[in-house]
Short mmCIF file of C-alpha atoms in Angstrom, two decimals:
data_model
loop_
_atom_site.label_atom_id
_atom_site.label_comp_id
_atom_site.label_asym_id
_atom_site.label_seq_id
_atom_site.Cartn_x
_atom_site.Cartn_y
_atom_site.Cartn_z
CA UNK H 1466 12.06 -49.01 2.90
CA UNK H 1467 12.91 -45.02 3.60
CA UNK H 1468 10.92 -42.48 2.64
CA UNK H 1469 10.01 -38.91 3.62
CA UNK H 1470 6.51 -38.15 5.62
CA UNK H 1471 5.15 -34.88 5.04
CA UNK H 1472 2.62 -33.85 7.77
CA UNK H 1473 -0.78 -33.21 7.22
CA UNK H 1474 -1.68 -29.47 7.92
CA UNK H 1475 -5.06 -28.90 8.70
CA UNK H 1476 -6.44 -25.47 8.56
CA UNK H 1477 -7.32 -23.83 12.16
CA UNK H 1478 -11.01 -22.88 12.21
CA UNK H 1479 -10.83 -20.75 14.88
CA UNK H 1480 -7.60 -18.61 13.64
CA UNK H 1481 -9.20 -18.30 10.30
CA UNK H 1482 -12.19 -17.04 12.07
CA UNK H 1483 -10.36 -14.58 13.81
CA UNK H 1484 -8.37 -13.30 11.04
CA UNK H 1485 -11.55 -13.00 8.71
CA UNK H 1486 -12.87 -10.79 11.93
CA UNK H 1487 -9.50 -9.05 11.85
CA UNK H 1488 -9.80 -7.76 7.95
CA UNK H 1489 -13.25 -6.67 8.26
CA UNK H 1490 -12.38 -4.61 11.05
CA UNK H 1491 -9.44 -3.24 9.45
CA UNK H 1492 -11.68 -2.28 6.40
CA UNK H 1493 -13.64 -0.78 8.91
CA UNK H 1494 -10.83 1.49 10.07
CA UNK H 1495 -9.73 2.05 6.76
CA UNK H 1496 -12.95 3.61 5.69
CA UNK H 1497 -13.09 5.61 9.08
CA UNK H 1498 -9.88 7.15 8.14
CA UNK H 1499 -10.65 8.11 4.89
CA UNK H 1500 -14.13 9.94 6.12
CA UNK H 1501 -13.45 11.33 9.50
CA UNK H 1502 -10.41 13.49 8.37
CA UNK H 1503 -12.62 14.73 5.57
CA UNK H 1504 -15.74 15.56 7.53
CA UNK H 1505 -15.20 19.61 6.57
CA UNK H 1506 -14.41 18.71 3.26
CA UNK H 1507 -17.55 16.50 2.74
CA UNK H 1508 -19.69 19.09 4.37
CA UNK H 1509 -18.21 22.29 3.49
CA UNK H 1510 -15.55 21.72 0.72
CA UNK H 1511 -12.91 23.15 2.96
CA UNK H 1512 -9.68 20.45 3.43
CA UNK H 1513 -7.98 20.02 7.05
CA UNK H 1514 -5.32 21.76 6.08
CA UNK H 1515 -4.24 21.20 9.85
CA UNK H 1516 -3.66 17.98 9.00
CA UNK H 1517 -1.23 18.27 6.09
CA UNK H 1518 2.14 17.13 6.19
CA UNK H 1519 4.19 20.14 6.49
CA UNK H 1520 8.12 19.96 7.35
CA UNK H 1521 8.07 23.32 9.12
CA UNK H 1522 4.80 22.53 11.27
CA UNK H 1523 6.04 19.20 11.72
CA UNK H 1524 9.45 20.64 13.23
CA UNK H 1525 7.40 23.28 15.38
CA UNK H 1526 6.33 20.28 17.15
CA UNK H 1527 3.12 19.44 15.24
CA UNK H 1528 3.95 15.57 15.10
CA UNK H 1529 0.53 14.25 14.21
CA UNK H 1530 0.80 15.76 11.04
CA UNK H 1531 3.43 12.41 10.62
CA UNK H 1532 0.45 10.14 10.91
CA UNK H 1533 -2.15 12.44 9.29
CA UNK H 1534 -1.49 13.22 6.25
CA UNK H 1535 -2.37 10.13 3.68
CA UNK H 1536 -5.67 10.57 4.76
CA UNK H 1537 -6.52 14.66 4.09
CA UNK H 1538 -7.36 15.72 0.55
CA UNK H 1539 -7.57 18.74 -1.12
CA UNK H 1540 -11.48 18.06 -2.52
CA UNK H 1541 -13.95 15.72 -2.76
CA UNK H 1542 -12.75 14.09 -6.02
CA UNK H 1543 -9.62 13.77 -4.94
CA UNK H 1544 -10.38 12.23 -2.16
CA UNK H 1545 -12.84 9.85 -4.10
CA UNK H 1546 -10.54 8.78 -6.32
CA UNK H 1547 -7.61 8.05 -3.96
CA UNK H 1548 -9.90 6.28 -1.64
CA UNK H 1549 -11.32 3.98 -4.28
CA UNK H 1550 -7.76 2.80 -5.92
CA UNK H 1551 -6.76 2.29 -2.24
CA UNK H 1552 -9.38 0.22 -0.81
CA UNK H 1553 -9.53 -1.81 -3.96
CA UNK H 1554 -5.93 -2.21 -4.04
CA UNK H 1555 -5.97 -3.19 -0.57
CA UNK H 1556 -8.61 -5.83 -0.69
CA UNK H 1557 -7.24 -7.52 -3.88
CA UNK H 1558 -3.85 -8.07 -2.26
CA UNK H 1559 -2.78 -12.00 -1.92
CA UNK H 1560 -1.82 -11.73 1.54
CA UNK H 1561 -4.75 -11.93 3.70
CA UNK H 1562 -3.11 -11.61 7.27
CA UNK H 1563 -3.97 -8.21 8.58
CA UNK H 1564 -0.56 -8.18 10.21
CA UNK H 1565 1.20 -8.29 7.24
CA UNK H 1566 -1.13 -6.10 4.75
CA UNK H 1567 -0.55 -3.25 7.66
CA UNK H 1568 2.99 -3.67 7.02
CA UNK H 1569 2.52 -2.97 3.29
CA UNK H 1570 0.68 -0.15 4.14
CA UNK H 1571 2.98 1.67 6.24
CA UNK H 1572 5.95 0.63 4.09
CA UNK H 1573 4.23 2.34 1.16
CA UNK H 1574 3.20 5.20 3.74
CA UNK H 1575 6.96 5.47 4.50
CA UNK H 1576 8.50 5.24 1.23
CA UNK H 1577 5.70 7.98 -0.04
CA UNK H 1578 6.91 10.41 2.17
CA UNK H 1579 10.77 9.56 2.51
CA UNK H 1580 11.69 10.14 -0.90
CA UNK H 1581 10.04 13.53 -1.10
CA UNK H 1582 11.70 14.75 2.13
CA UNK H 1583 14.89 13.78 0.39
CA UNK H 1584 14.43 14.75 -3.19
CA UNK H 1585 11.63 17.13 -3.79
CA UNK H 1586 11.68 21.14 -3.35
CA UNK H 1587 8.23 21.14 -3.32
CA UNK H 1588 7.22 19.48 -0.28
CA UNK H 1589 8.10 22.52 1.53
CA UNK H 1590 6.13 24.78 -0.93
CA UNK H 1591 2.64 22.54 -0.98
CA UNK H 1592 3.26 20.25 1.96
CA UNK H 1593 1.90 16.52 1.04
CA UNK H 1594 -1.59 14.85 1.49
CA UNK H 1595 -3.44 12.26 -0.16
CA UNK H 1596 -3.11 8.36 -0.79
CA UNK H 1597 -1.48 8.16 -4.17
CA UNK H 1598 1.57 7.28 -3.13
CA UNK H 1599 0.57 4.31 -0.61
CA UNK H 1600 -1.84 3.46 -3.68
CA UNK H 1601 1.25 3.01 -5.83
CA UNK H 1602 2.61 1.23 -3.38
CA UNK H 1603 -0.02 -1.45 -2.98
CA UNK H 1604 0.05 -1.38 -6.94
CA UNK H 1605 3.46 -2.80 -7.07
CA UNK H 1606 2.79 -5.48 -4.43
CA UNK H 1607 -0.36 -6.73 -6.48
CA UNK H 1608 1.94 -6.85 -9.34
CA UNK H 1609 5.10 -8.41 -7.84
CA UNK H 1610 2.19 -11.47 -6.11
CA UNK H 1611 1.27 -12.17 -9.70
CA UNK H 1612 4.91 -13.36 -10.77
CA UNK H 1613 4.90 -16.73 -8.70
CA UNK H 1614 1.96 -17.79 -10.97
CA UNK H 1615 3.01 -19.21 -13.83
CA UNK H 1616 -0.26 -18.21 -15.65
CA UNK H 1617 0.05 -14.73 -14.67
CA UNK H 1618 3.89 -14.09 -14.90
CA UNK H 1619 4.32 -12.65 -17.95
CA UNK H 1620 1.54 -9.94 -17.48
CA UNK H 1621 2.41 -9.04 -14.05
CA UNK H 1622 6.19 -8.49 -15.21
CA UNK H 1623 5.28 -6.47 -18.36
CA UNK H 1624 2.64 -4.41 -15.96
CA UNK H 1625 5.34 -4.00 -13.04
CA UNK H 1626 7.86 -2.87 -15.75
CA UNK H 1627 5.15 -0.36 -16.85
CA UNK H 1628 4.66 1.33 -13.36
CA UNK H 1629 8.45 1.61 -13.00
CA UNK H 1630 8.61 3.34 -16.35
CA UNK H 1631 5.44 5.62 -14.86
CA UNK H 1632 6.99 6.96 -11.94
CA UNK H 1633 10.49 7.16 -13.48
CA UNK H 1634 9.05 9.60 -16.49
CA UNK H 1635 7.23 11.65 -13.84
CA UNK H 1636 10.82 11.95 -11.62
CA UNK H 1637 12.38 12.79 -15.03
CA UNK H 1638 9.81 15.36 -15.89
CA UNK H 1639 8.22 16.97 -12.90
CA UNK H 1640 4.91 16.18 -14.05
CA UNK H 1641 2.10 13.73 -13.31
CA UNK H 1642 1.46 10.92 -15.88
CA UNK H 1643 -1.86 11.99 -17.66
CA UNK H 1644 -2.31 14.33 -15.13
CA UNK H 1645 -4.44 16.52 -17.60
CA UNK H 1646 -6.83 13.73 -17.45
CA UNK H 1647 -8.25 14.46 -13.98
CA UNK H 1648 -11.86 15.48 -13.85
CA UNK H 1649 -11.75 17.89 -10.46
CA UNK H 1650 -9.11 19.34 -8.22
CA UNK H 1651 -5.99 17.21 -6.80
CA UNK H 1652 -3.94 19.97 -5.99
CA UNK H 1653 0.12 19.91 -6.54
CA UNK H 1654 0.99 16.48 -7.22
CA UNK H 1655 4.52 15.56 -5.83
CA UNK H 1656 5.51 13.28 -8.28
CA UNK H 1657 8.39 11.33 -5.86
CA UNK H 1658 5.46 10.51 -3.51
CA UNK H 1659 4.19 7.91 -6.02
CA UNK H 1660 8.09 6.45 -7.12
CA UNK H 1661 8.85 6.39 -2.88
CA UNK H 1662 5.33 4.57 -2.67
CA UNK H 1663 6.59 1.60 -5.23
CA UNK H 1664 10.23 1.76 -3.17
CA UNK H 1665 8.58 1.22 0.10
CA UNK H 1666 5.88 -1.17 -1.40
CA UNK H 1667 8.68 -3.17 -3.07
CA UNK H 1668 10.84 -2.90 -0.03
CA UNK H 1669 7.98 -4.41 2.54
CA UNK H 1670 7.10 -6.91 -0.11
CA UNK H 1671 10.45 -8.40 0.66
CA UNK H 1672 10.63 -8.34 4.07
CA UNK H 1673 7.72 -10.49 4.00
CA UNK H 1674 8.98 -12.85 1.22
CA UNK H 1675 11.71 -13.89 3.95
CA UNK H 1676 9.47 -15.12 5.74
CA UNK H 1677 7.95 -17.51 3.50
CA UNK H 1678 11.32 -18.74 2.28
CA UNK H 1679 11.08 -22.90 2.82
CA UNK H 1680 12.45 -24.19 5.51
CA UNK H 1681 15.16 -27.39 5.67
CA UNK H 1682 14.12 -30.55 3.63
CA UNK H 1683 12.30 -33.14 5.57
CA UNK H 1684 14.62 -35.51 7.49
CA UNK H 1685 14.15 -39.09 6.01
CA UNK H 1686 12.62 -41.66 8.30
CA UNK H 1687 13.67 -45.30 7.90
CA UNK H 1688 9.99 -47.59 7.94
CA UNK H 1689 10.65 -51.37 8.28
#
């Protein structure tokens, strides 16, 4: 009789414990990155302008601004809404492996910076800071993660199209969508950052999806 033998996959409990521990420490790290660069803002209300991305200062040798800009905020309100959105979206990702989650964050951040660099004259005038672009990227990933689930596919597709419509409207108008609803100072939004975050999140998701593609079919084994 010919049949396929499917190996039983048992979860590695030790590996699972390591991943859970790494995930907890990464959340601690994200919280630290939200607090430490904004200590001056939290205590005195003055943002850390030396950490904001400024193309001229980066060209002059202040390379750390390439890494620090997402974590700096212009007001306590700005920090609260950006930090809350980022932590909720990050913790809600279906992807649980810390390394893959980190890749999604980095891809979203890279897109958030790259698109304004090539397409926004506001960057040199105002600089760039905050996590709104990264949050848009993680939101895109979260919606894409809904598509394989038949029960969530319709909702995910509609919301993803809504997100694309939002960032395209912002690029066309040059204004943040529903910006007038904010209850505090958020600086000068650079809307290309939001669209860049979505592009970066999408690319990161596609890179990880390639690693999940099914392998070749099992080799049939004859059992007599």
